[in-house]
Tab-separated table of C-alpha atoms in Angstrom:
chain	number	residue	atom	x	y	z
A	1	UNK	CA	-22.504	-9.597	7.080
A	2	UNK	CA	-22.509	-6.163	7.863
A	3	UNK	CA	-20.384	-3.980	5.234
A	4	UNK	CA	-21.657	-0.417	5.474
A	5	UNK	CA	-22.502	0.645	8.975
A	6	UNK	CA	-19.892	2.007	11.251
A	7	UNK	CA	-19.656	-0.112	14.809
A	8	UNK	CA	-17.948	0.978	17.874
A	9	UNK	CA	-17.140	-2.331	18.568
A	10	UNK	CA	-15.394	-2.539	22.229
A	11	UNK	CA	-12.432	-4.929	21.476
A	12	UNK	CA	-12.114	-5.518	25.299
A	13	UNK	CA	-15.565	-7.387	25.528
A	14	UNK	CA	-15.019	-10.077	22.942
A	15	UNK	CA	-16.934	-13.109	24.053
A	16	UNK	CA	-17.056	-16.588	21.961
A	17	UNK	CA	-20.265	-18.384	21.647
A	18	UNK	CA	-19.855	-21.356	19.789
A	19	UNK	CA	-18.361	-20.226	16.026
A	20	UNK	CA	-19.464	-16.925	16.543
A	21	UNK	CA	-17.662	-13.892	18.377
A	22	UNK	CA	-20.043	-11.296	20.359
A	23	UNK	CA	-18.705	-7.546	20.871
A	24	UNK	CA	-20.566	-4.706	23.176
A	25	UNK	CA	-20.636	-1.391	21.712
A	26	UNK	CA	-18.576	0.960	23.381
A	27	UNK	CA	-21.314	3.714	23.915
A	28	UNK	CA	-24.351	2.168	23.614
A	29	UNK	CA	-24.223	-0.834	26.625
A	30	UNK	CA	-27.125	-2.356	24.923
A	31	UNK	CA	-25.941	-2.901	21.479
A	32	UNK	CA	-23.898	-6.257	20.571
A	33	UNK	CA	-22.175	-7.163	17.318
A	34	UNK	CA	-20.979	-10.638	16.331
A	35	UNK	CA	-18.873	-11.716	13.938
A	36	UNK	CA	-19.397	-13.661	10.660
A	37	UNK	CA	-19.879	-17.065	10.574
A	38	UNK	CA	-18.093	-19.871	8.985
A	39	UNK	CA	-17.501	-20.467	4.933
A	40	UNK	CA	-18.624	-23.476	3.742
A	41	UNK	CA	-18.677	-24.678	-0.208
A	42	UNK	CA	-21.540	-23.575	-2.199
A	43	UNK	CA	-24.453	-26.099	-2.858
A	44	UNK	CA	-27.345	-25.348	-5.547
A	45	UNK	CA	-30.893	-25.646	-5.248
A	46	UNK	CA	-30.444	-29.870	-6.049
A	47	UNK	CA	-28.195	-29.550	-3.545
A	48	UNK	CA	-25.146	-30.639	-5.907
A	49	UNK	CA	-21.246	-28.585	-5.113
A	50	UNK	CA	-20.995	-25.801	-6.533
A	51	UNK	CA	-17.562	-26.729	-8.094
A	52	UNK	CA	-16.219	-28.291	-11.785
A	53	UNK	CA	-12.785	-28.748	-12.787
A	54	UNK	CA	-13.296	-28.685	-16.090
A	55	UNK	CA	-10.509	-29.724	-18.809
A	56	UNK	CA	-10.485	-28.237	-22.718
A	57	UNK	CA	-9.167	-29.593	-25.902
A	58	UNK	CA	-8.875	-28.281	-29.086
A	59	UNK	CA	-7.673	-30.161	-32.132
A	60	UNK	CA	-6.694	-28.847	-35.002
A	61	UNK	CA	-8.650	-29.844	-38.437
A	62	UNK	CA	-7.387	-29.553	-42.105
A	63	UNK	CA	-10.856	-27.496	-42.291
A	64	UNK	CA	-9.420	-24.693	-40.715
A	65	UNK	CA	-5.544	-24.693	-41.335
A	66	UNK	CA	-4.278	-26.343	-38.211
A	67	UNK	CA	-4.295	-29.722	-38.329
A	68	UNK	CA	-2.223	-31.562	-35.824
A	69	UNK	CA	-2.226	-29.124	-33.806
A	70	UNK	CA	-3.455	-29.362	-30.131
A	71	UNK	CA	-4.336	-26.691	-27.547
A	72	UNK	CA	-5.379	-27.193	-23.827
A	73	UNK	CA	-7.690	-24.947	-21.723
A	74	UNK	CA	-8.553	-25.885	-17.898
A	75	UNK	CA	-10.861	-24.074	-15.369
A	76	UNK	CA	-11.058	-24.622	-11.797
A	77	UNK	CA	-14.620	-22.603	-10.618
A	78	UNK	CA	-16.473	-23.208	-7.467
A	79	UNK	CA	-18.729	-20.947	-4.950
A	80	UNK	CA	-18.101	-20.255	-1.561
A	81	UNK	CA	-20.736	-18.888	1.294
A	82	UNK	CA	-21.345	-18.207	4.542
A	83	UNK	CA	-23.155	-20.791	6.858
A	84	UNK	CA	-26.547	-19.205	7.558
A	85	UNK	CA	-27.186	-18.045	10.949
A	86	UNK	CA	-30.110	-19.116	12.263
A	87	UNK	CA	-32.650	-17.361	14.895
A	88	UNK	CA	-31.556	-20.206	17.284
A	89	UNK	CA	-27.903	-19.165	17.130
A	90	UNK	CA	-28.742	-15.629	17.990
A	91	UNK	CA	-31.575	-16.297	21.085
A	92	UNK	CA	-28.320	-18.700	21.853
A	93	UNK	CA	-26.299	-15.823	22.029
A	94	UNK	CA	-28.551	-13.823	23.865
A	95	UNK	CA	-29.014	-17.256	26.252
A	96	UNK	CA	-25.070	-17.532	26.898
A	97	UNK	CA	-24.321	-14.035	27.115
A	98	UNK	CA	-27.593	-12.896	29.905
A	99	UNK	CA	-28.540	-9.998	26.785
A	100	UNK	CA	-32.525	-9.186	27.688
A	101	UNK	CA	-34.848	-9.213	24.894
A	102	UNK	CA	-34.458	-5.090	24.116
A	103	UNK	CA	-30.661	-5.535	23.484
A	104	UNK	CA	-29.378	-4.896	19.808
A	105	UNK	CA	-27.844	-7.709	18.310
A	106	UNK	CA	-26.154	-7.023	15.035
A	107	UNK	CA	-23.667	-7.967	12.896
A	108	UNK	CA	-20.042	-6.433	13.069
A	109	UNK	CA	-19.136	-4.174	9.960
A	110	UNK	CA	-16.385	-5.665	8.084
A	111	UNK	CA	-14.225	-3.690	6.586
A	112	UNK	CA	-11.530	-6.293	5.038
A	113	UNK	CA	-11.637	-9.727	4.177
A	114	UNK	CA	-8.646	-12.222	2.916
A	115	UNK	CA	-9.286	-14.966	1.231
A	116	UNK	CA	-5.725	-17.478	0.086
A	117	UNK	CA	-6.654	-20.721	-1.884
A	118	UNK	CA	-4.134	-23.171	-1.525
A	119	UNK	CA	-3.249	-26.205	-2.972
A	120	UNK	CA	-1.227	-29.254	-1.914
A	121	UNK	CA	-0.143	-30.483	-5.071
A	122	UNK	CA	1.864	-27.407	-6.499
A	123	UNK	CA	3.087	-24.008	-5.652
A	124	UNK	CA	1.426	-22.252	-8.581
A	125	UNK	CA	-2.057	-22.017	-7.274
A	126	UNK	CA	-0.816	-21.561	-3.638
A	127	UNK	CA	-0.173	-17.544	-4.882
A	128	UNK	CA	-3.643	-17.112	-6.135
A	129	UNK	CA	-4.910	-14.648	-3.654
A	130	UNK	CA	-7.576	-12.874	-3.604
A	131	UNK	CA	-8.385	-9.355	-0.925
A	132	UNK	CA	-12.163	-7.882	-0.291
A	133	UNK	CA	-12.902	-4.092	0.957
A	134	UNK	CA	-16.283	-3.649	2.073
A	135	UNK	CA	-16.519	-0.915	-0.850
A	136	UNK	CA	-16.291	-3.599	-3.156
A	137	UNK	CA	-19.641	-5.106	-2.824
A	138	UNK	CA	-21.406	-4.928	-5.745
A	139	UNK	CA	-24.833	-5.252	-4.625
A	140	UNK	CA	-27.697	-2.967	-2.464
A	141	UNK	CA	-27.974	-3.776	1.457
A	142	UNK	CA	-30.848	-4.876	2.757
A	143	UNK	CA	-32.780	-3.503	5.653
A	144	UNK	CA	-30.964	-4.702	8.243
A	145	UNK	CA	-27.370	-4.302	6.643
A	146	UNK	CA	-26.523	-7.644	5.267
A	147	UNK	CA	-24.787	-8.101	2.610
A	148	UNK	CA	-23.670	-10.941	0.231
A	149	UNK	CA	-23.409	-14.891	1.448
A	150	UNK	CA	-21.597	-15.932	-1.600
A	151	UNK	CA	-18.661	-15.342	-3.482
A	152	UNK	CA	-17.547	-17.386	-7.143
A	153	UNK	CA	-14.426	-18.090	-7.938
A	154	UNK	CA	-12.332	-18.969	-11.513
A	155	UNK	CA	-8.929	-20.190	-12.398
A	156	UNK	CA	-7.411	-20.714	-15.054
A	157	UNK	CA	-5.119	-23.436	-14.506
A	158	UNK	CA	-1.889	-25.128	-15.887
A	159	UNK	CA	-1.946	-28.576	-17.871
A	160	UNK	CA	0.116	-30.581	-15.562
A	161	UNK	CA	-1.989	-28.966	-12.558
A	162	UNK	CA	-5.313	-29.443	-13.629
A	163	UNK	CA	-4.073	-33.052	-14.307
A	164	UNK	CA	-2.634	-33.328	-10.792
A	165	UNK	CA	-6.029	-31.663	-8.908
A	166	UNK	CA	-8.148	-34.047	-10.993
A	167	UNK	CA	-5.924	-36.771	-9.852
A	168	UNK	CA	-6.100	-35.894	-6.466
A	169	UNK	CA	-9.824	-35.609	-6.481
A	170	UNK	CA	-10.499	-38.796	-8.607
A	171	UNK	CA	-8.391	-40.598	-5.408
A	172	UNK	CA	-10.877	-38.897	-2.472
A	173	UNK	CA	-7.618	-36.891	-1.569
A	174	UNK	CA	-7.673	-33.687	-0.852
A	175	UNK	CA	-6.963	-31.159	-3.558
A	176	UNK	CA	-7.434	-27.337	-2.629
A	177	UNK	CA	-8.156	-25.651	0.889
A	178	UNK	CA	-9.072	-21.935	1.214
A	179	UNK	CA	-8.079	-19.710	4.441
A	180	UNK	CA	-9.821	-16.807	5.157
A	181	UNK	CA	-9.847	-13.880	7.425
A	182	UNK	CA	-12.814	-11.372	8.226
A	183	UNK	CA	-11.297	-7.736	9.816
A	184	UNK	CA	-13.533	-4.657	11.285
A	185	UNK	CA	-12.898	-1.452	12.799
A	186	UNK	CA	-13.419	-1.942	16.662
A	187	UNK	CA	-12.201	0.639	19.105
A	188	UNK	CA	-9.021	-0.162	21.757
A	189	UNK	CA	-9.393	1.719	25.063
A	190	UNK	CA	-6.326	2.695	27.142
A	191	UNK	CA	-5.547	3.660	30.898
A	192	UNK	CA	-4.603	7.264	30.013
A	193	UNK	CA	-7.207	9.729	31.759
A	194	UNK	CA	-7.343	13.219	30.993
A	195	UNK	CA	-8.421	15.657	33.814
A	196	UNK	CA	-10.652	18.945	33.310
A	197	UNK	CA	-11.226	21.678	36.281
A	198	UNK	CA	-13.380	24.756	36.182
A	199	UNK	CA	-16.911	25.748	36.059
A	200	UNK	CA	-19.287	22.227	36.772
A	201	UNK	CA	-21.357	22.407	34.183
A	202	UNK	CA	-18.425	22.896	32.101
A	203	UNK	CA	-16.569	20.277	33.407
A	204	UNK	CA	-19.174	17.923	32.992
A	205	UNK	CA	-19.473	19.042	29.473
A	206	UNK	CA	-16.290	18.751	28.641
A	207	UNK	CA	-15.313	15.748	30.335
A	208	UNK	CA	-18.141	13.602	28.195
A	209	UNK	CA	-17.210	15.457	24.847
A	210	UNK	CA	-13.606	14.572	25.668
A	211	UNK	CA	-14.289	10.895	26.856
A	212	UNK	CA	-15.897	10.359	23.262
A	213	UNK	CA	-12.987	11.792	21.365
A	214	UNK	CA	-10.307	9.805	22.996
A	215	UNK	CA	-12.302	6.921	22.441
A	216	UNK	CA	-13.134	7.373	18.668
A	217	UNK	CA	-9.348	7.972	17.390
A	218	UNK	CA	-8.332	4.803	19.415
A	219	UNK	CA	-10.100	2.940	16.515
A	220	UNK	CA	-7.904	-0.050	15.044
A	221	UNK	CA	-8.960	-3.043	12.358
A	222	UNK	CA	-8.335	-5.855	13.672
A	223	UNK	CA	-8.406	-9.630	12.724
A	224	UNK	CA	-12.240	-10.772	14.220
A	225	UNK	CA	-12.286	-14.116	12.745
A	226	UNK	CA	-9.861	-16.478	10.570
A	227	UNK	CA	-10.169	-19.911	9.839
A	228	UNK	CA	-9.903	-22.535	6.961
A	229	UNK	CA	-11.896	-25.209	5.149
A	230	UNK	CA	-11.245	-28.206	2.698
A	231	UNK	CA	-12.598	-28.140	-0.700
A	232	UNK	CA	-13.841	-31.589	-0.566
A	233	UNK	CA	-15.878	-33.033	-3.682
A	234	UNK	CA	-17.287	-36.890	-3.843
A	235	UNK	CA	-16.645	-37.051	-7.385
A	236	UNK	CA	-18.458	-40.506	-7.809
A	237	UNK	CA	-21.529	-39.539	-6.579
A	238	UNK	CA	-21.002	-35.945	-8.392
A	239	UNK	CA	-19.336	-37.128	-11.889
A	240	UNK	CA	-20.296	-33.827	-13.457
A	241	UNK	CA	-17.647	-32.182	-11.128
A	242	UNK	CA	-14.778	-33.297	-13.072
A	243	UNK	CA	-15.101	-32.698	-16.841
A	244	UNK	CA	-13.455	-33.293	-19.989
A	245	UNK	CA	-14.418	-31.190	-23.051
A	246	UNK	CA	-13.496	-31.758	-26.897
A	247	UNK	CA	-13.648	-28.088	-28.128
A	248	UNK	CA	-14.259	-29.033	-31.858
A	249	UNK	CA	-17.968	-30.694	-30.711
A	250	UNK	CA	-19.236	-29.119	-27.558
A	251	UNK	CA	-19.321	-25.628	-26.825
A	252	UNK	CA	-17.594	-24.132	-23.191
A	253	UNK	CA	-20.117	-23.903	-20.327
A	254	UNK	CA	-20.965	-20.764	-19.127
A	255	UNK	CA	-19.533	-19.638	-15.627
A	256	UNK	CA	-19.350	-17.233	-13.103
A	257	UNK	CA	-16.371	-15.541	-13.341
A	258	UNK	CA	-14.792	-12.990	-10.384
A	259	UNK	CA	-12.824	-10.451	-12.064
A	260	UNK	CA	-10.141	-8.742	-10.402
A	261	UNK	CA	-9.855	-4.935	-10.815
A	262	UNK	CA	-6.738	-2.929	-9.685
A	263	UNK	CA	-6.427	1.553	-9.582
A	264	UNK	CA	-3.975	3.112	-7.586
A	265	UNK	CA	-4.455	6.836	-9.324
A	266	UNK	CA	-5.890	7.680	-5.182
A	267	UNK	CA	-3.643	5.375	-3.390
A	268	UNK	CA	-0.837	7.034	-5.363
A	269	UNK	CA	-2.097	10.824	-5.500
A	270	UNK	CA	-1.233	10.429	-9.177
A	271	UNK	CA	-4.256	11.920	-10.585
A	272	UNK	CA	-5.623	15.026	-7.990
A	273	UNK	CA	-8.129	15.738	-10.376
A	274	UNK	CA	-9.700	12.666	-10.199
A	275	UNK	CA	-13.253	11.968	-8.218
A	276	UNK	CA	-13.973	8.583	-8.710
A	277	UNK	CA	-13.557	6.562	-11.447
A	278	UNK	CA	-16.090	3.410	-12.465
A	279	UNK	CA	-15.020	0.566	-14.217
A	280	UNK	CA	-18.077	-1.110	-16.358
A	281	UNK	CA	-17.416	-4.965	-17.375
A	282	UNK	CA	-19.906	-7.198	-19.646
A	283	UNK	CA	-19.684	-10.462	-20.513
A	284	UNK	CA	-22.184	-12.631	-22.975
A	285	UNK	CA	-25.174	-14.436	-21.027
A	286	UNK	CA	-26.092	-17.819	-22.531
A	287	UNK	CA	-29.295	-15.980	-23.989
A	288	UNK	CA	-26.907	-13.657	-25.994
A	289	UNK	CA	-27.464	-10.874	-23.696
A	290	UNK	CA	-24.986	-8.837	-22.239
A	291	UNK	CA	-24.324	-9.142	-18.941
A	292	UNK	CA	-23.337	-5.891	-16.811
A	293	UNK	CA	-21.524	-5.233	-13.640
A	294	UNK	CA	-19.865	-2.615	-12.255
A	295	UNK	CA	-17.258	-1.228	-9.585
A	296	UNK	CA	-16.207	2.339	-8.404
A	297	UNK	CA	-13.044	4.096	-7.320
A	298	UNK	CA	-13.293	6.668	-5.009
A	299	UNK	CA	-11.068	9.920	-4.132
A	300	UNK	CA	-12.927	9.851	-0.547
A	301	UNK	CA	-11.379	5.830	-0.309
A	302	UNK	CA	-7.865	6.213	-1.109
A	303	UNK	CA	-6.614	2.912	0.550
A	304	UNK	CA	-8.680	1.003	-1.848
A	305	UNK	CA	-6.193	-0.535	-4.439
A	306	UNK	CA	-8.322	-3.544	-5.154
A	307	UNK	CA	-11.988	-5.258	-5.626
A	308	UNK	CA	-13.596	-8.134	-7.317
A	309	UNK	CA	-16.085	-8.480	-8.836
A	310	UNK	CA	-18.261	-11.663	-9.539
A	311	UNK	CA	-21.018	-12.228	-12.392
A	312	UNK	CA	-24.396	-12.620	-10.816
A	313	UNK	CA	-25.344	-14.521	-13.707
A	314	UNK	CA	-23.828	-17.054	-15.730
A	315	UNK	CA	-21.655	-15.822	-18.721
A	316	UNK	CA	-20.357	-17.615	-21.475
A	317	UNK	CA	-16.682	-18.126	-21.375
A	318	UNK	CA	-16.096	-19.014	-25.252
A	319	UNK	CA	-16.791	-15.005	-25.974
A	320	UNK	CA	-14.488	-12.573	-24.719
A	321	UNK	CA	-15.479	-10.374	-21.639
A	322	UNK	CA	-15.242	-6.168	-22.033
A	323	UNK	CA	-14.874	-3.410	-19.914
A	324	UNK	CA	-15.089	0.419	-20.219
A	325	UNK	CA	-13.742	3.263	-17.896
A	326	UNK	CA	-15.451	6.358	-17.051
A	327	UNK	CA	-13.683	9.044	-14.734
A	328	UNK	CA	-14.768	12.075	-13.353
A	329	UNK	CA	-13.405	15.100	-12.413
A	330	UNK	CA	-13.633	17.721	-9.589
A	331	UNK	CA	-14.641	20.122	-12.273
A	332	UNK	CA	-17.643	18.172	-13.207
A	333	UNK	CA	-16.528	17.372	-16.616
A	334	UNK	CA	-16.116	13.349	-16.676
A	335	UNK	CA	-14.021	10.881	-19.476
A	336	UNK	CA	-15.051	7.630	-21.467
A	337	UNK	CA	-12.679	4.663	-22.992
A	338	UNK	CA	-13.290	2.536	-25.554
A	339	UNK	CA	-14.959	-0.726	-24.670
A	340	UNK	CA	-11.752	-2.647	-24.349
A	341	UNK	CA	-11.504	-6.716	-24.637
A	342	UNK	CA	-9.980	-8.597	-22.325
A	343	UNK	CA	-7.726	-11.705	-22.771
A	344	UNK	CA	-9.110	-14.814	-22.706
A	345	UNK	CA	-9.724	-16.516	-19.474
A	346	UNK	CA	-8.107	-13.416	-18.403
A	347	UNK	CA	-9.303	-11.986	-14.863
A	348	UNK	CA	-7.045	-9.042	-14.210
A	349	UNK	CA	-8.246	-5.342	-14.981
A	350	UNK	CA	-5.607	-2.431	-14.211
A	351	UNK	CA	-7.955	0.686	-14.215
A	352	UNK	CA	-5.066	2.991	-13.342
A	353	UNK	CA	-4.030	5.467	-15.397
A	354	UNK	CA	-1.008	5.343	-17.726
A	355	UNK	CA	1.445	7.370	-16.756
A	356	UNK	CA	1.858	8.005	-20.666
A	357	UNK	CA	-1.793	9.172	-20.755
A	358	UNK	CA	-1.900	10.912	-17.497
A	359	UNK	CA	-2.659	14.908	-18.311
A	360	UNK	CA	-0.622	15.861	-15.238
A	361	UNK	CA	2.654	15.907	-13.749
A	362	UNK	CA	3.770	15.460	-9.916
A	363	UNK	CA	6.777	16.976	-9.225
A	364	UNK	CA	8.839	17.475	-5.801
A	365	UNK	CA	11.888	20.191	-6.183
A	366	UNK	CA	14.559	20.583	-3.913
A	367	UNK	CA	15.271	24.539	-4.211
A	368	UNK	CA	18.704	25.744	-3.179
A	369	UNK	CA	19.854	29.180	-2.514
A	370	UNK	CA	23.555	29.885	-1.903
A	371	UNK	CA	23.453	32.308	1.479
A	372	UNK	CA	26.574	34.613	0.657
A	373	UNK	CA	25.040	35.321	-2.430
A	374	UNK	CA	22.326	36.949	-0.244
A	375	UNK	CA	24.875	38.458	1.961
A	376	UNK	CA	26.717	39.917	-1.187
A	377	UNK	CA	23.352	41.692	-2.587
A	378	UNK	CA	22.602	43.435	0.838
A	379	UNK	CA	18.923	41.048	0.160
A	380	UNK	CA	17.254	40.048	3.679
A	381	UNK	CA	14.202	37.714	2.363
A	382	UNK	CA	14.227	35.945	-0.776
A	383	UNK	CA	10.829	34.528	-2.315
A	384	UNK	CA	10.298	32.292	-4.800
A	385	UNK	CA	7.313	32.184	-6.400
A	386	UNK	CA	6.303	28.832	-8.917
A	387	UNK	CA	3.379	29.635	-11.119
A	388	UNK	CA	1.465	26.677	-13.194
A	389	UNK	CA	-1.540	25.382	-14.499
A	390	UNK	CA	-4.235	23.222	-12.967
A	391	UNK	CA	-7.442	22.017	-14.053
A	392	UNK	CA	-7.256	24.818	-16.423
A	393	UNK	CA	-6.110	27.574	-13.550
A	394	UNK	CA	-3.591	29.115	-12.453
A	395	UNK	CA	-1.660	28.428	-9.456
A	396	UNK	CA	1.054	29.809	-7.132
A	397	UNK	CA	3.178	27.993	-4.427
A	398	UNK	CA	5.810	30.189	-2.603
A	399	UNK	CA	8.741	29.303	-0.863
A	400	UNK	CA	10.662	31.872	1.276
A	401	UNK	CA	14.368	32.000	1.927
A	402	UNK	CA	16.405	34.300	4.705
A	403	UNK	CA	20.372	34.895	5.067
A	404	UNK	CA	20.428	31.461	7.102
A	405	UNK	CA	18.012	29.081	5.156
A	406	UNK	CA	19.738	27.103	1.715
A	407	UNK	CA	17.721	24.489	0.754
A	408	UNK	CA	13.935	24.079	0.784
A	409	UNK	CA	11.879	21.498	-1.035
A	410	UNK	CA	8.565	22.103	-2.898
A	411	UNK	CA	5.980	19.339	-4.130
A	412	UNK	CA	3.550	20.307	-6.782
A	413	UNK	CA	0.959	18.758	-9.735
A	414	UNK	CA	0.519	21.015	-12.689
A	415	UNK	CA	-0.794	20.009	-16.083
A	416	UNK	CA	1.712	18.156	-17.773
A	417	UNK	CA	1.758	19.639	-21.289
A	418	UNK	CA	1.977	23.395	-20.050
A	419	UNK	CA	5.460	24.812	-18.466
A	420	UNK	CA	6.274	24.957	-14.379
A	421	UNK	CA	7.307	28.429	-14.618
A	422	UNK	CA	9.049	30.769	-11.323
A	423	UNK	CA	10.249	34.137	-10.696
A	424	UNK	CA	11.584	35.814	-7.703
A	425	UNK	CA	10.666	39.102	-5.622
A	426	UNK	CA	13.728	40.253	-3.022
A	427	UNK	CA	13.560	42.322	-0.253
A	428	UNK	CA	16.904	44.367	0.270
A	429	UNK	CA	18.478	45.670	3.663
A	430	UNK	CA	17.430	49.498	3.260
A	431	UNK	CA	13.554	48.044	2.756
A	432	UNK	CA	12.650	48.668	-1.118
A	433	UNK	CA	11.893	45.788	-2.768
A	434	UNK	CA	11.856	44.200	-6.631
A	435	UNK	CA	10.936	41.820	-8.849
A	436	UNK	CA	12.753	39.059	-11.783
A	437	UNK	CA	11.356	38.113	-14.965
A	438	UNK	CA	9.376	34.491	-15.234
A	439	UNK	CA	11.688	31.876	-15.844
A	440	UNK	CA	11.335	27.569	-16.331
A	441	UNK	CA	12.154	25.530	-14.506
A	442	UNK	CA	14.568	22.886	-16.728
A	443	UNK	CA	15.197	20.190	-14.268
A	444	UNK	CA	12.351	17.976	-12.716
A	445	UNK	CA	13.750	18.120	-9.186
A	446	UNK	CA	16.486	20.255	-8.839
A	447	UNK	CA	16.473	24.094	-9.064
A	448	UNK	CA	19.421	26.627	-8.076
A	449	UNK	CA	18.325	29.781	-7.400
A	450	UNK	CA	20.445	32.717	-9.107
A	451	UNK	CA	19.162	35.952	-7.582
């Protein structure tokens, strides 16, 4: 699957060819892109599901204080990929679709993908969701642009529901399906037609350079493929899927774990001085070494609220996973945390920064200015002039004001521990001109102007 390239996917030629859609590219008539194909569960190299409900108790002992007492830990954890597509599907596609043997056949570059496990036997787990960028991708491309073929997932899980899934799966019933949805930029074309007259060789220029622009900003994401599957486990002839642990004598087996990371300092403008922040996480290997993966918030991706992340190797889920944040700045200086421990079986990280924490302040000021006080002063233009600090420099936003104008808003960020400060210059009706001392602004979004 395609996640870094940019396609100019022609939404208009969408063709099916058995599971698989086929797009031309809108300049290039000899390019083709198809879609993913379908997710299936996870198998390893025995060829055994990659899935284990797995059920925890702990007991308490007069060893260690707390006899009598009883405490329950469940995991759901399975693997996901994508069906392999073979040589034969894509000379099929070539077959179906008349494509000669110099067409480009590539996959389409996905830019979103939705993923909602559901389960049948409460609502609970029906709100796990989980939602994929293509900047979220963890690992290098290869050659040809294709990315990952298989995602982990794990849940922590209720008492009565881990009860009720095993249940379900103990009966042959089933327990858990998982939608999906893969989106990708393609590019809508409309009717409109723009006309150029002149000089021919500039008309012919123009009319191609226009033809491409119109074409480029008509680019939409849209839905390319969505379907669902069953999570379907024989659990006879795979006992180890289901699995009861007594804490006190076995240890917990290691996992993959996806971890969920949230920032909205770009989404939210709230830190302008930000260029990208990465977000380290380690977890313990079953050989005692650390395991390492990491993630990165970008300035230049704004939209990008959320990713996951997903152990490539197996961690052990009886020691506590960690993760660090480093930012850096448009002033080249950059910021480390502490390694900070997460909760157990915990697999939300909030990377954004607290607001308690955050060095600057946003502010937007509605400025008003009574007019007959204007009038009354024989002043013609009023300016007001806010000066602050940012990144260490100062800065100056004006806002101008004649006899008719009374209110005018202003949005700035300045450093949050330093003043917003203003001060005024007039212009008067016989054309000499002065200036008022600084002055601070008290209020966070309200300011009356006193000339």
């Amino acid at each position: 699957m395609n996640l870094t390239g940019k396609s100019q996917a022609l939404w208009s030629t969408k063709r099916q060819v058995n599971d698989l859609y086929v797009f031309q590219d809108i300049f290039q008539k000899n390019k083709y892109y198809y879609s993913p194909s379908k997710l299936q569960l996870s198998l390893d190299a025995e060829g055994k599901p990659k899935f284990q409900l797995i059920s925890m108790r702990y007991t308490g002992t007069q060893l260690t204080g707390d006899r009598a007492e009883k405490r329950f830990t469940n995991l759901l954890q399975f693997s996901l990929a994508l069906t392999p597509i073979s040589n034969e599907d894509l000379q099929n596609i070539r077959t179906q679709l008349g494509l000669t043997a110099r067409a480009q056949l590539l996959p389409i570059a996905i830019q979103n993908m939705d993923i909602m496990i559901i389960s049948g036997v409460t609502e609970g787990l029906s709100e796990a969701k989980w939602r994929k960028r293509a900047s979220t991708q963890t690992e290098t491309a290869s050659d040809n642009g294709v990315f990952w073929n298989e995602r982990s997932f794990v849940l922590p899980l209720g008492n009565n529901e881990a009860q009720l899934l095993w249940d379900q799966y103990e009966n042959g019933r089933v327990a858990l399906s998982v939608n999906y949805a893969f989106y990708a930029p393609v590019v809508q074309v409309t009717d409109e037609q723009i006309s150029v007259v002149g000089d021919s060789v500039l008309v012919k220029k123009l009319t191609n350079k226009l033809g491409q622009i119109e074409r480029d900003t008509l680019e939409s994401n849209e839905l390319i493929k969505a379907d669902a599957i069953n999570i379907m486990v024989d659990v006879v002839k795979y006992p180890d899927a289901l699995k009861q642990i007594d804490i006190n004598e076995n240890s917990v087996p290691p996992a993959y774990p996806s971890v969920e990371v949230k920032c909205y300092d770009f989404a939210l403008a709230t830190r302008p001085d930000l260029a990208f922040k990465r977000v380290y996480i380690q977890g313990t290997s079953v050989n005692g070494q650390q395991v390492e993966e990491k993630i990165k918030f970008s300035s230049g991706e704004r939209d990008i609220t959320t990713q996951f992340v997903a152990f490539r190797y197996a961690v052990r889920m009886d020691l506590p996973i960690r993760y660090k944040i480093i930012e850096h700045t448009f002033d080249g200086s950059s910021h480390e945390s502490v390694w900070v421990m997460m909760p157990q079986l915990s697999n939300l990280i909030d990377a954004s920064t607290l607001q308690k924490k955050n060095p600057l302040k946003q502010r937007c000021i509605d400025v008003e200015l009574l007019p007959e006080v204007l009038a009354a002063k024989n002043i013609v233009e009023l300016k007001v002039h806010f000066t602050y600090k940012l990144y260490q420099k100062t800065q100056v936003q004006t806002l101008s004001f004649s006899a008719d104008e009374a209110l005018k808003s202003i949005c700035l960020t300045h450093e949050k521990e330093l003043p917003l400060q203003y001060y005024l210059t007039r212009k008067y009706a016989d054309g000499h001109q002065d200036k008022s001392l600084l002055r601070s602004v008290s209020t966070d979004d309200y300011l009356l102007l006193k000339p």
